[in-house]
Coordinates of C-alpha atoms and ligand atoms in Angstrom, one line a residue:
Chain I
M1 CA 0.0 0.0 0.0
G2 CA 1.9 3.0 -1.3
N3 CA 2.0 6.0 1.0
E4 CA 2.9 8.5 -1.8
M5 CA -0.7 9.1 -2.7
I6 CA -1.9 9.8 0.8
E7 CA -2.6 13.4 1.3
V8 CA -2.1 13.6 5.1
P9 CA 0.0 16.7 5.6
L10 CA 3.5 16.2 6.8
A11 CA 4.4 16.9 10.4
G12 CA 7.6 18.6 9.2
T13 CA 5.6 21.8 8.5
A14 CA 4.1 21.7 11.9
I15 CA 3.9 24.8 14.2
A16 CA 2.0 25.2 17.5
N17 CA -1.3 27.1 17.3
Q18 CA -0.4 29.2 20.2
E19 CA 2.8 30.3 18.4
V20 CA 0.8 31.3 15.4
F21 CA -1.5 33.1 17.7
A22 CA 1.3 35.2 19.2
E23 CA 2.8 36.0 15.8
T24 CA -0.5 37.0 14.4
L25 CA -1.3 39.2 17.4
Q26 CA 2.0 40.9 17.0
S27 CA 1.3 41.8 13.4
L28 CA -2.1 43.2 14.5
A29 CA -0.5 45.2 17.3
A30 CA 1.9 46.7 14.9
L31 CA -1.0 48.2 12.9
D32 CA -3.3 49.1 15.7
K33 CA -2.4 50.7 19.0
Q34 CA -5.8 49.7 20.4
V35 CA -4.7 46.0 20.4
V36 CA -3.8 45.2 24.0
V37 CA -2.8 41.9 25.5
V38 CA -3.3 41.1 29.2
T39 CA -1.3 38.3 30.8
S40 CA -1.1 36.7 34.2
D41 CA 2.5 35.5 34.4
S42 CA 1.6 33.7 31.3
R43 CA 3.4 35.4 28.5
G44 CA 6.1 32.7 28.3
S45 CA 3.6 29.9 27.8
G46 CA 1.6 32.2 25.5
K47 CA 4.8 32.8 23.3
L48 CA 4.3 36.5 24.0
V49 CA 7.7 37.4 25.2
P50 CA 8.7 38.9 21.8
F51 CA 5.4 40.8 21.8
G52 CA 6.2 42.2 25.3
K53 CA 9.6 43.3 24.1
K54 CA 8.4 44.9 20.9
Y55 CA 5.2 46.5 22.2
P56 CA 5.7 47.1 25.9
A57 CA 2.9 49.8 25.9
Q58 CA 0.4 47.2 24.6
I59 CA 0.9 44.5 27.2
V60 CA -0.6 44.5 30.7
E61 CA 0.7 42.1 33.3
V62 CA -1.5 41.5 36.3
G63 CA 0.6 38.7 38.0
I64 CA -0.9 35.4 39.0
A65 CA -4.4 36.6 39.4
E66 CA -6.7 35.2 36.7
Q67 CA -9.9 36.7 38.1
N68 CA -8.3 40.1 38.0
L69 CA -7.0 39.4 34.5
V70 CA -10.5 38.9 33.1
G71 CA -12.0 41.7 35.2
M72 CA -9.4 44.2 34.0
A73 CA -9.6 43.0 30.5
A74 CA -13.4 43.6 30.6
G75 CA -12.8 47.2 31.8
L76 CA -10.2 47.8 29.2
A77 CA -12.4 46.4 26.5
S78 CA -15.3 48.6 27.6
T79 CA -13.4 51.6 26.5
G80 CA -13.0 50.4 22.9
K81 CA -9.6 48.6 23.2
K82 CA -9.2 45.4 21.4
V83 CA -8.3 43.2 24.4
F84 CA -6.8 39.7 24.3
A85 CA -6.7 38.1 27.8
V86 CA -4.2 35.3 27.7
S87 CA -3.8 32.6 30.3
P88 CA -3.7 28.8 30.5
A89 CA -7.2 27.5 29.5
C90 CA -7.5 25.6 32.8
F91 CA -7.2 28.7 35.0
L92 CA -8.8 31.1 32.7
T93 CA -12.1 29.2 32.3
A94 CA -12.3 27.8 35.9
R95 CA -10.8 30.4 38.2
A96 CA -12.2 33.4 36.3
L97 CA -15.5 31.8 35.2
E98 CA -17.7 34.3 37.1
Q99 CA -15.7 37.2 35.5
I100 CA -16.3 35.6 32.1
K101 CA -20.0 35.1 32.8
N102 CA -20.7 38.5 34.2
D103 CA -18.0 41.0 33.2
V104 CA -17.4 39.7 29.7
A105 CA -20.5 37.9 28.4
Y106 CA -23.4 39.4 30.4
S107 CA -22.1 43.0 30.3
N108 CA -21.1 42.4 26.7
N109 CA -17.5 43.7 27.0
P110 CA -15.8 42.4 23.8
V111 CA -12.9 40.6 25.4
K112 CA -11.1 38.0 23.4
L113 CA -10.3 35.3 26.0
V114 CA -7.4 33.2 24.9
G115 CA -7.0 29.8 26.6
I116 CA -3.5 28.5 26.0
S117 CA -2.1 25.0 26.6
A118 CA -5.7 23.8 26.5
G119 CA -7.1 20.3 26.9
V120 CA -4.4 18.0 28.2
S121 CA -1.5 19.9 26.6
Y122 CA 0.1 20.0 30.0
G123 CA 0.1 16.2 30.2
A124 CA 1.7 14.9 33.4
L125 CA 1.1 18.1 35.3
G126 CA -2.3 16.6 36.0
S127 CA -5.9 17.6 36.4
T128 CA -5.3 21.1 37.8
H129 CA -3.7 22.0 34.5
H130 CA -6.1 20.3 32.2
S131 CA -9.1 22.0 30.7
L132 CA -11.6 19.4 29.9
H133 CA -14.6 21.5 31.1
D134 CA -14.2 24.7 29.2
F135 CA -16.5 24.0 26.2
A136 CA -19.1 22.7 28.6
V137 CA -19.1 25.7 31.0
L138 CA -18.8 28.3 28.3
R139 CA -21.5 26.7 26.1
A140 CA -23.9 27.3 28.9
I141 CA -23.1 31.0 29.0
H142 CA -25.0 33.3 26.7
N143 CA -23.1 35.7 24.5
I144 CA -19.7 34.1 23.9
T145 CA -18.4 32.5 20.8
I146 CA -16.2 29.5 21.3
I147 CA -13.4 28.7 18.8
A148 CA -10.8 25.9 18.8
P149 CA -8.7 26.1 15.7
A150 CA -7.1 23.0 14.3
D151 CA -4.0 24.4 12.6
G152 CA -1.9 27.4 11.9
F153 CA -4.1 28.6 9.1
E154 CA -7.3 28.4 11.2
T155 CA -5.5 30.1 14.1
A156 CA -4.2 33.0 12.1
Q157 CA -7.6 33.5 10.5
A158 CA -9.5 33.2 13.8
V159 CA -7.3 35.8 15.5
K160 CA -7.6 38.3 12.6
Q161 CA -11.3 37.9 12.4
V162 CA -12.1 38.1 16.1
A163 CA -9.9 41.2 16.4
A164 CA -12.2 42.9 14.0
L165 CA -15.4 42.0 15.8
S166 CA -16.7 43.8 18.9
Q167 CA -18.1 40.9 20.8
P168 CA -16.9 38.3 23.4
F169 CA -14.9 35.3 22.2
Y170 CA -13.1 32.4 23.6
L171 CA -10.2 31.0 21.6
R172 CA -8.6 27.8 22.6
F173 CA -5.1 26.8 21.6
G174 CA -2.7 23.9 22.4
K175 CA 1.0 23.9 22.4
K176 CA 1.7 20.9 20.2
P177 CA 3.1 21.7 16.7
M178 CA 0.2 21.1 14.3
P179 CA 0.6 20.4 10.6
L180 CA -1.6 22.3 8.1
L181 CA -4.7 20.4 7.2
D182 CA -5.0 21.8 3.8
M183 CA -1.6 22.8 2.3
E184 CA -3.2 25.1 -0.3
D185 CA -5.3 27.1 2.2
A186 CA -8.0 26.6 -0.3
I187 CA -10.7 25.9 2.2
P188 CA -11.8 29.2 3.7
F189 CA -12.1 29.8 7.4
E190 CA -15.3 31.5 8.5
I191 CA -16.4 31.8 12.2
G192 CA -19.4 29.5 12.7
K193 CA -18.8 27.4 9.6
G194 CA -17.1 24.0 9.9
R195 CA -14.2 23.4 7.5
V196 CA -14.7 20.2 5.5
V197 CA -11.1 19.0 5.0
R198 CA -12.0 15.7 3.4
E199 CA -15.1 14.3 1.6
G200 CA -16.6 10.9 1.9
D201 CA -20.1 9.4 2.2
D202 CA -19.7 6.5 4.7
I203 CA -19.0 8.3 7.9
A204 CA -18.6 11.9 9.1
L205 CA -15.7 12.5 11.5
I206 CA -16.4 15.8 13.2
A207 CA -13.5 16.9 15.3
T208 CA -12.1 20.1 16.8
G209 CA -8.8 21.6 17.7
E210 CA -5.8 19.3 17.9
T211 CA -8.0 16.2 17.4
V212 CA -8.8 17.1 13.8
Y213 CA -5.4 15.9 12.6
P214 CA -5.7 12.4 14.1
A215 CA -9.2 12.3 12.7
L216 CA -7.9 13.0 9.3
Q217 CA -5.2 10.4 9.7
A218 CA -7.9 7.9 10.7
A219 CA -9.9 8.8 7.6
H220 CA -7.0 8.0 5.4
K221 CA -6.4 4.7 7.2
L222 CA -10.1 3.8 6.7
A223 CA -9.9 4.5 3.0
R224 CA -6.6 2.7 2.6
E225 CA -7.4 -0.4 4.6
Y226 CA -11.2 -0.7 4.5
H227 CA -12.4 1.3 1.5
I228 CA -14.4 3.4 3.8
E229 CA -14.7 7.0 2.8
A230 CA -15.0 9.5 5.6
T231 CA -15.8 13.2 5.6
V232 CA -13.6 15.0 8.0
V233 CA -14.8 18.3 9.5
S234 CA -12.8 20.8 11.5
M235 CA -15.6 22.1 13.7
H236 CA -13.5 24.9 15.0
T237 CA -16.5 26.9 16.2
I238 CA -18.1 25.0 19.0
K239 CA -20.7 27.7 19.6
P240 CA -22.7 28.7 17.6
L241 CA -22.6 25.3 16.0
D242 CA -22.7 24.9 12.2
E243 CA -26.2 23.4 12.1
E244 CA -26.5 23.7 8.3
L245 CA -23.4 21.5 7.9
L246 CA -24.6 19.1 10.5
A247 CA -27.8 18.6 8.5
Q248 CA -25.9 18.0 5.3
L249 CA -23.6 15.4 7.0
A250 CA -26.6 13.7 8.5
Q251 CA -28.3 13.4 5.2
K252 CA -25.2 12.2 3.4
C253 CA -23.3 9.9 5.8
K254 CA -24.3 6.6 7.3
A255 CA -22.8 7.5 10.7
I256 CA -21.4 10.4 12.7
L257 CA -18.4 10.3 15.1
T258 CA -17.3 13.3 17.0
V259 CA -13.8 13.8 18.5
E260 CA -12.6 16.4 20.9
E261 CA -9.9 17.1 23.5
H262 CA -12.5 17.6 26.2
S263 CA -14.7 15.7 28.6
V264 CA -17.2 13.6 26.8
Y265 CA -19.7 15.6 28.8
G266 CA -20.9 18.9 27.6
G267 CA -18.7 19.5 24.6
L268 CA -18.8 19.2 20.8
G269 CA -20.1 15.7 20.9
E270 CA -23.1 16.3 23.1
A271 CA -23.8 19.6 21.2
C272 CA -24.0 17.6 17.9
A273 CA -26.0 14.7 19.4
A274 CA -28.6 17.1 20.9
W275 CA -29.0 18.9 17.6
L276 CA -29.3 15.8 15.5
L277 CA -31.8 14.1 17.8
K278 CA -33.9 17.2 18.1
N279 CA -34.0 17.4 14.3
R280 CA -35.0 13.8 13.9
Y281 CA -31.7 12.6 12.5
H282 CA -31.6 9.2 14.1
K283 CA -28.1 8.1 13.0
A284 CA -25.4 5.7 14.2
F285 CA -23.6 8.2 16.4
D286 CA -20.7 8.1 18.9
L287 CA -18.6 10.6 20.6
M288 CA -14.9 10.5 21.5
G289 CA -13.1 12.6 24.1
I290 CA -11.7 12.2 27.6
P291 CA -14.0 9.9 29.7
D292 CA -15.4 10.9 33.0
E293 CA -12.7 9.5 35.2
Y294 CA -9.4 10.4 37.0
T295 CA -7.4 11.2 33.9
V296 CA -4.4 8.9 33.2
T297 CA -0.9 10.4 33.7
G298 CA 1.2 11.0 30.7
S299 CA 2.1 13.4 27.9
Q300 CA -0.7 14.7 25.7
T301 CA 0.1 12.0 23.1
E302 CA 0.1 9.3 25.7
I303 CA -3.2 10.5 27.1
F304 CA -4.6 10.7 23.6
N305 CA -3.5 7.2 22.8
H306 CA -4.8 5.9 26.1
Y307 CA -8.3 7.1 25.2
G308 CA -8.1 6.2 21.6
I309 CA -7.7 9.7 20.2
S310 CA -5.3 8.6 17.6
E311 CA -5.3 7.4 14.0
Q312 CA -5.8 3.8 15.2
G313 CA -8.3 4.6 17.9
I314 CA -10.5 6.8 15.9
A315 CA -10.5 4.3 12.9
H316 CA -11.5 1.5 15.3
R317 CA -14.3 3.5 16.7
A318 CA -15.5 4.4 13.2
L319 CA -15.5 0.7 12.2
A320 CA -17.4 -0.3 15.3
L321 CA -20.0 2.4 14.6
L322 CA -20.4 1.2 11.0
R323 CA -20.4 -2.4 12.3
V324 CA -17.6 -3.4 10.0
Chain W
M1 CA 22.4 12.8 59.8
N2 CA 22.3 16.5 60.6
L3 CA 19.8 18.6 58.7
E4 CA 22.4 20.6 56.8
L5 CA 23.7 17.4 55.3
K6 CA 20.1 16.2 54.7
S7 CA 19.3 19.3 52.8
R8 CA 22.2 18.6 50.4
E9 CA 21.0 15.1 50.0
Y10 CA 17.5 16.2 49.3
R11 CA 18.8 18.7 46.7
R12 CA 20.7 16.0 44.9
K13 CA 17.6 13.8 44.8
I14 CA 15.4 16.6 43.5
L15 CA 17.8 17.0 40.6
K16 CA 18.0 13.3 40.1
Y17 CA 14.3 12.8 39.7
I18 CA 13.8 15.9 37.7
L19 CA 16.5 14.7 35.3
K20 CA 14.8 11.3 35.1
A21 CA 11.4 12.7 34.5
K22 CA 12.7 15.3 32.1
A23 CA 10.3 17.7 33.8
G24 CA 10.0 19.5 37.1
H25 CA 10.1 22.8 38.9
T26 CA 13.8 23.0 39.7
G27 CA 14.3 26.5 41.0
G28 CA 11.4 26.6 43.4
S29 CA 12.0 23.1 44.7
L30 CA 15.6 24.1 45.6
S31 CA 14.4 27.3 47.3
C32 CA 11.9 25.6 49.6
I33 CA 13.7 22.4 50.5
D34 CA 15.3 23.6 53.7
I35 CA 11.9 24.7 54.9
L36 CA 10.4 21.3 54.2
N37 CA 13.5 19.6 55.8
V38 CA 13.0 21.4 59.1
L39 CA 9.2 21.0 59.0
Y40 CA 9.1 17.3 58.3
N41 CA 12.1 16.3 60.4
E42 CA 11.6 18.5 63.5
V43 CA 8.3 20.4 63.5
L44 CA 5.4 18.4 62.1
N45 CA 3.8 15.7 64.2
V46 CA 3.2 13.5 61.2
S47 CA 4.8 10.3 60.0
P48 CA 3.7 7.2 58.0
A49 CA 2.5 5.7 61.3
N50 CA 0.1 8.5 62.1
A51 CA -0.7 9.6 58.6
D52 CA -4.4 9.0 59.1
A53 CA -4.6 10.1 62.7
F54 CA -7.1 12.8 63.3
D55 CA -4.8 14.9 65.4
R56 CA -1.8 14.9 63.1
D57 CA -0.3 18.1 62.0
R58 CA -1.1 19.0 58.4
Y59 CA 1.2 20.4 55.7
I60 CA -0.5 21.7 52.6
Q61 CA 1.7 22.8 49.8
S62 CA 0.1 25.7 48.0
K63 CA 3.0 26.1 45.5
G64 CA 2.2 22.6 44.3
H65 CA 4.4 22.9 41.2
C66 CA 7.4 22.3 43.5
V67 CA 6.2 18.8 44.2
E68 CA 9.7 17.3 43.7
A69 CA 10.8 18.8 47.0
L70 CA 7.8 17.3 48.8
Y71 CA 8.1 13.9 47.2
V72 CA 11.8 13.6 48.1
V73 CA 11.1 14.5 51.7
L74 CA 8.0 12.2 52.0
A75 CA 10.1 9.3 50.5
D76 CA 12.8 10.0 53.1
K77 CA 10.2 9.9 55.9
G78 CA 9.1 6.5 54.7
F79 CA 5.7 7.4 53.3
F80 CA 6.5 5.4 50.1
P81 CA 9.6 3.8 48.6
E82 CA 11.9 6.2 47.0
S83 CA 12.2 4.0 44.0
D84 CA 8.6 5.0 43.2
L85 CA 10.0 8.4 42.1
E86 CA 11.6 6.7 39.1
T87 CA 8.1 6.8 37.6
L88 CA 7.7 10.6 38.1
C89 CA 5.5 12.1 35.4
Q90 CA 5.5 8.8 33.4
Y91 CA 2.6 7.1 31.7
Q92 CA 0.1 5.7 34.2
S93 CA 2.2 6.8 37.2
H94 CA 0.4 8.3 40.2
Y95 CA 3.4 10.5 40.7
I96 CA 2.3 13.5 38.6
G97 CA 3.9 16.9 38.4
H98 CA 1.8 18.2 41.3
P99 CA 0.8 16.9 44.7
T100 CA -2.1 14.4 44.7
R101 CA -3.7 12.5 47.5
K102 CA -3.1 9.3 45.5
I103 CA 0.4 9.5 47.2
K104 CA 0.6 8.7 50.8
G105 CA 1.5 11.7 52.9
V106 CA 0.1 14.3 50.5
E107 CA -2.7 16.1 52.3
Q108 CA -4.4 17.9 49.4
N109 CA -4.3 18.0 45.6
T110 CA -2.8 21.3 44.6
G111 CA -1.2 22.8 41.5
A112 CA -3.5 25.7 40.7
L113 CA -2.0 28.5 42.8
G114 CA -3.9 30.3 45.5
H115 CA -5.7 27.3 46.9
G116 CA -3.4 26.3 49.8
L117 CA -4.3 29.0 52.2
P118 CA -8.1 28.8 52.0
I119 CA -8.0 25.0 52.4
S120 CA -5.5 25.3 55.3
A121 CA -7.7 27.9 57.0
G122 CA -10.6 25.4 56.8
V123 CA -8.5 22.6 58.2
A124 CA -7.3 24.8 61.0
L125 CA -10.8 26.0 61.8
A126 CA -12.0 22.4 62.1
A127 CA -9.3 21.9 64.8
K128 CA -10.7 24.9 66.7
M129 CA -14.3 23.6 66.3
D130 CA -13.4 20.1 67.6
D131 CA -11.0 21.3 70.2
L132 CA -8.0 19.5 68.7
S133 CA -4.4 20.6 69.1
Y134 CA -3.1 19.9 65.6
R135 CA -1.5 22.7 63.6
V136 CA -1.7 23.5 59.9
F137 CA 1.2 24.7 57.8
T138 CA 1.0 25.9 54.2
L139 CA 3.8 27.0 51.8
L140 CA 3.1 29.7 49.3
G141 CA 5.2 31.1 46.5
D142 CA 5.8 34.8 46.4
G143 CA 4.5 34.9 42.8
E144 CA 1.1 33.4 43.8
L145 CA 0.3 36.1 46.3
P146 CA -1.7 38.2 43.9
E147 CA -4.4 35.5 43.7
G148 CA -7.2 37.1 45.6
S149 CA -8.2 33.9 47.3
N150 CA -5.1 34.2 49.5
W151 CA -6.3 37.5 50.9
E152 CA -9.8 36.3 51.3
A153 CA -8.5 33.4 53.4
A154 CA -6.1 35.7 55.3
L155 CA -9.2 37.7 56.4
S156 CA -11.0 34.6 57.5
A157 CA -8.0 33.2 59.3
A158 CA -7.6 36.4 61.4
H159 CA -11.4 36.6 61.9
Y160 CA -11.5 33.1 63.3
K161 CA -8.3 33.7 65.4
L162 CA -6.6 30.7 63.8
D163 CA -3.4 30.7 65.8
N164 CA -2.9 27.1 64.8
L165 CA -2.3 28.1 61.2
C166 CA 1.1 29.1 59.8
A167 CA 1.6 30.4 56.3
I168 CA 5.1 30.3 55.0
V169 CA 6.0 32.5 52.0
D170 CA 8.9 31.2 49.9
L171 CA 10.2 34.7 49.1
N172 CA 12.6 33.8 46.3
G173 CA 11.9 36.9 44.4
L174 CA 11.2 35.3 41.1
Q175 CA 8.3 33.8 39.2
I176 CA 8.0 32.7 35.6
T177 CA 8.0 36.0 33.7
A178 CA 10.3 38.2 35.7
P179 CA 11.3 39.2 39.3
T180 CA 8.1 39.2 41.4
T181 CA 8.5 43.0 42.1
E182 CA 8.4 43.7 38.4
V183 CA 5.4 41.4 37.7
C184 CA 3.1 42.6 40.5
N185 CA 4.7 44.2 43.5
T186 CA 3.4 42.8 46.8
E187 CA 5.8 44.7 49.1
P188 CA 5.6 45.6 51.9
L189 CA 4.4 42.1 52.5
D190 CA 4.9 42.0 56.2
K191 CA 2.8 45.2 56.6
K192 CA 0.1 43.6 54.4
F193 CA -0.2 40.5 56.5
E194 CA -0.1 42.6 59.7
S195 CA -2.8 44.8 58.6
F196 CA -4.9 41.7 57.8
G197 CA -4.5 40.7 61.5
W198 CA -1.6 38.2 61.2
A199 CA 1.6 38.0 63.3
V200 CA 4.6 38.1 61.0
R201 CA 8.3 37.1 61.2
H202 CA 11.0 37.2 58.7
V203 CA 13.6 34.3 58.4
D204 CA 16.5 33.3 56.3
G205 CA 14.8 30.3 54.6
H206 CA 18.1 28.5 54.1
D207 CA 19.4 28.8 57.7
I208 CA 18.4 25.6 59.4
Q209 CA 18.9 26.9 62.9
A210 CA 17.0 30.1 62.2
L211 CA 14.1 28.0 60.8
R212 CA 14.1 25.8 63.9
D213 CA 14.0 28.9 66.1
V214 CA 11.1 30.6 64.2
F215 CA 9.0 27.5 64.1
A216 CA 9.7 27.0 67.9
D217 CA 8.1 30.4 68.5
L218 CA 4.7 29.5 67.0
P219 CA 2.2 30.9 67.4
F220 CA 3.8 34.3 67.3
E221 CA 0.8 35.8 69.0
K222 CA -2.1 34.1 70.8
D223 CA -5.3 34.3 68.7
K224 CA -3.5 35.4 65.5
P225 CA -2.5 33.3 62.5
S226 CA 1.3 33.3 61.9
A227 CA 3.0 34.3 58.7
I228 CA 6.7 33.5 58.1
I229 CA 8.3 35.4 55.3
A230 CA 11.2 33.1 54.3
H231 CA 13.9 34.9 52.4
T232 CA 15.2 32.4 49.9
V233 CA 17.2 32.0 46.7
K234 CA 15.5 30.4 43.7
G235 CA 17.8 27.5 42.6
K236 CA 19.6 27.6 45.9
G237 CA 22.7 25.3 46.1
V238 CA 23.6 25.1 42.4
S239 CA 25.6 28.2 41.4
F240 CA 24.3 28.4 37.8
M241 CA 20.7 27.9 38.8
E242 CA 20.6 30.5 41.6
N243 CA 18.5 33.6 40.8
E244 CA 18.0 32.6 37.2
L245 CA 14.5 32.8 35.7
K246 CA 15.0 30.0 33.3
W247 CA 15.5 27.4 36.1
H248 CA 11.8 27.9 37.2
H249 CA 11.1 24.8 35.2
G250 CA 14.4 24.2 33.6
V251 CA 15.6 20.6 33.3
P252 CA 19.3 20.1 33.5
T253 CA 21.3 18.4 30.7
E254 CA 23.4 15.4 31.8
A255 CA 26.5 17.6 31.8
Q256 CA 24.8 20.3 33.9
Y257 CA 23.5 17.6 36.2
K258 CA 27.0 16.4 36.8
V259 CA 28.3 19.8 37.6
A260 CA 25.3 20.4 39.9
M261 CA 25.8 17.1 41.7
E262 CA 29.5 17.9 42.3
E263 CA 28.7 21.3 43.7
L264 CA 26.1 19.7 46.1
E265 CA 28.6 17.0 47.1
N266 CA 31.4 19.5 47.9
P267 CA 29.9 22.9 48.5
Ligands
TPP1 C1 -3.8 29.6 39.3 C2 -2.5 29.4 38.6 N1 -2.1 30.2 37.7 C3 -1.0 30.0 37.0 C4 -0.2 28.9 37.3 C5 1.0 28.6 36.5 N2 2.2 28.8 37.3 C6 2.9 27.7 37.9 S1 4.2 28.1 38.8 C7 4.0 29.8 38.4 C8 4.9 30.8 39.0 C9 4.9 30.7 40.5 O1 5.8 31.6 41.0 P1 6.0 31.5 42.6 O2 4.7 31.5 43.3 O3 6.9 32.7 42.9 O4 6.7 30.1 42.8 P2 8.2 29.7 42.9 O5 9.1 30.9 42.6 O6 8.4 29.3 44.3 O7 8.5 28.6 42.0 C10 2.9 29.9 37.5 C11 2.4 31.2 37.0 C12 -0.7 28.0 38.3 N3 0.0 26.9 38.5 N4 -1.8 28.3 38.9
MG2 MG1 8.9 32.8 43.6

């Protein structure tokens, strides 16, 4: 089975989404003095050290105080500044949740919350450092758009687009270098619209963030070894969900499998399931993510492999769903 | 073994297991190890034998990222075999990069900063409610002090007259981004704690005898919680790690490890 014809992008071109984020933000800051980044001893992890050196007047450091980070960001944003509040996703969306709910979303202060090293990026640092709850809690809060880009292209596009919009956003990035899903950048990125990165009629793999790449690998494995053709979607916008695309996938594919670096509760999978059922699409459906248990210790890759979020694991789950 | 020698041994073990795990918080573990040494070997009424006893003293490490210091001391005290630390941060190990109660001797799961003091205040308050004589110690980083939860708990601790509570601040002057005074200045720290109703002492956090003396004086004042501001050096004991930001979570190379071990062997 020749590998030459397989269009899975090469890892050699990989770059971490949070690095692309920092570079993009720097280019925006150069053009617009209103762009301000707020950090909580987090500029190192956020790859924002060069930003701080180049634009010291556009970076605000609050120290290790995430509630204050979000509160001050809300205040800054209320005056018309384009504010990016950057902190590890785990602390940002747990510690400062009330500030997010009240001071950003409810008061409609257009802060761009940026959760870095999200999901299980911090690996063996354990549960305090994992964010497997952020989609769930933020989905339940009105007036915040949730975006988890899959690769550098989506990241750069997302950062540019949210900067131009005066409304609350949550952007979620990991620190693992990610290959580009589509080398030609031919598939556009639009907030609220899933990116179909591969077409196939048998099963739809709907993934988000850093799980899109293994989903794409699994799709190629399914085609190569089982002649099963999968559609692969980067559902970068978790809320609002691309319902139009969901309807198309439900009509076209025999089964739907979702994949996310999040608890299986309350995230992308349950959002899709609820919408499908409510709209009478009774399909073979399954969702993959981190199960509701004491998360195994390991690197992000080890944790992914443990829970089957891998080329092999996703392909197996797809086969089981299709009863192959 | 006298405690000065023990501190050197602990430092070597901290580096050994960080090197093995290829991960860890080197600088802050080296800055707090003398404090843990004196606490576990001479102050705390806690051992594997009474680890579940209701009246044991409690130590809760708020700066959970420096778990290597805690693991090394707990292993030495016999809470678990030291060889367990070979698995630090590895797949399926319970020895993760922050304290967890899966490990015998660890009182609370920490790692998100700003949690140790509120929990400790709760544990200390329970002793008052039940008329028990145990004491509660918590270790905070100087960088974590801007977390508002610390100051909320500081108010409650004074309000409830928790003189069985002792908060130790590892004042090593550095956090991740920069020196603590440049990130968010918390000075004058003693005056802050005092104005919150605490009794405060300063100590050289690397002087074993001075640490003994300050712990022997607890509580500093009846009916007041005690704060110890321990002046320390991040990376203490290894010349090229001392006061260097990058050793916050820097992992030594084999060559650096050798130099460090030699320095710790013959200071
Ligand atoms: C709530 C929270 N925010 C951020 C972090 C990430 N973090 C881990 S260590 C650290 C710096 C801590 O500095 P300090 O308290 O001075 O510790 P030390 O110098 O003793 O290592 C930061 C920001 C965290 N663990 N928890
Ligand atoms: Mg410090």
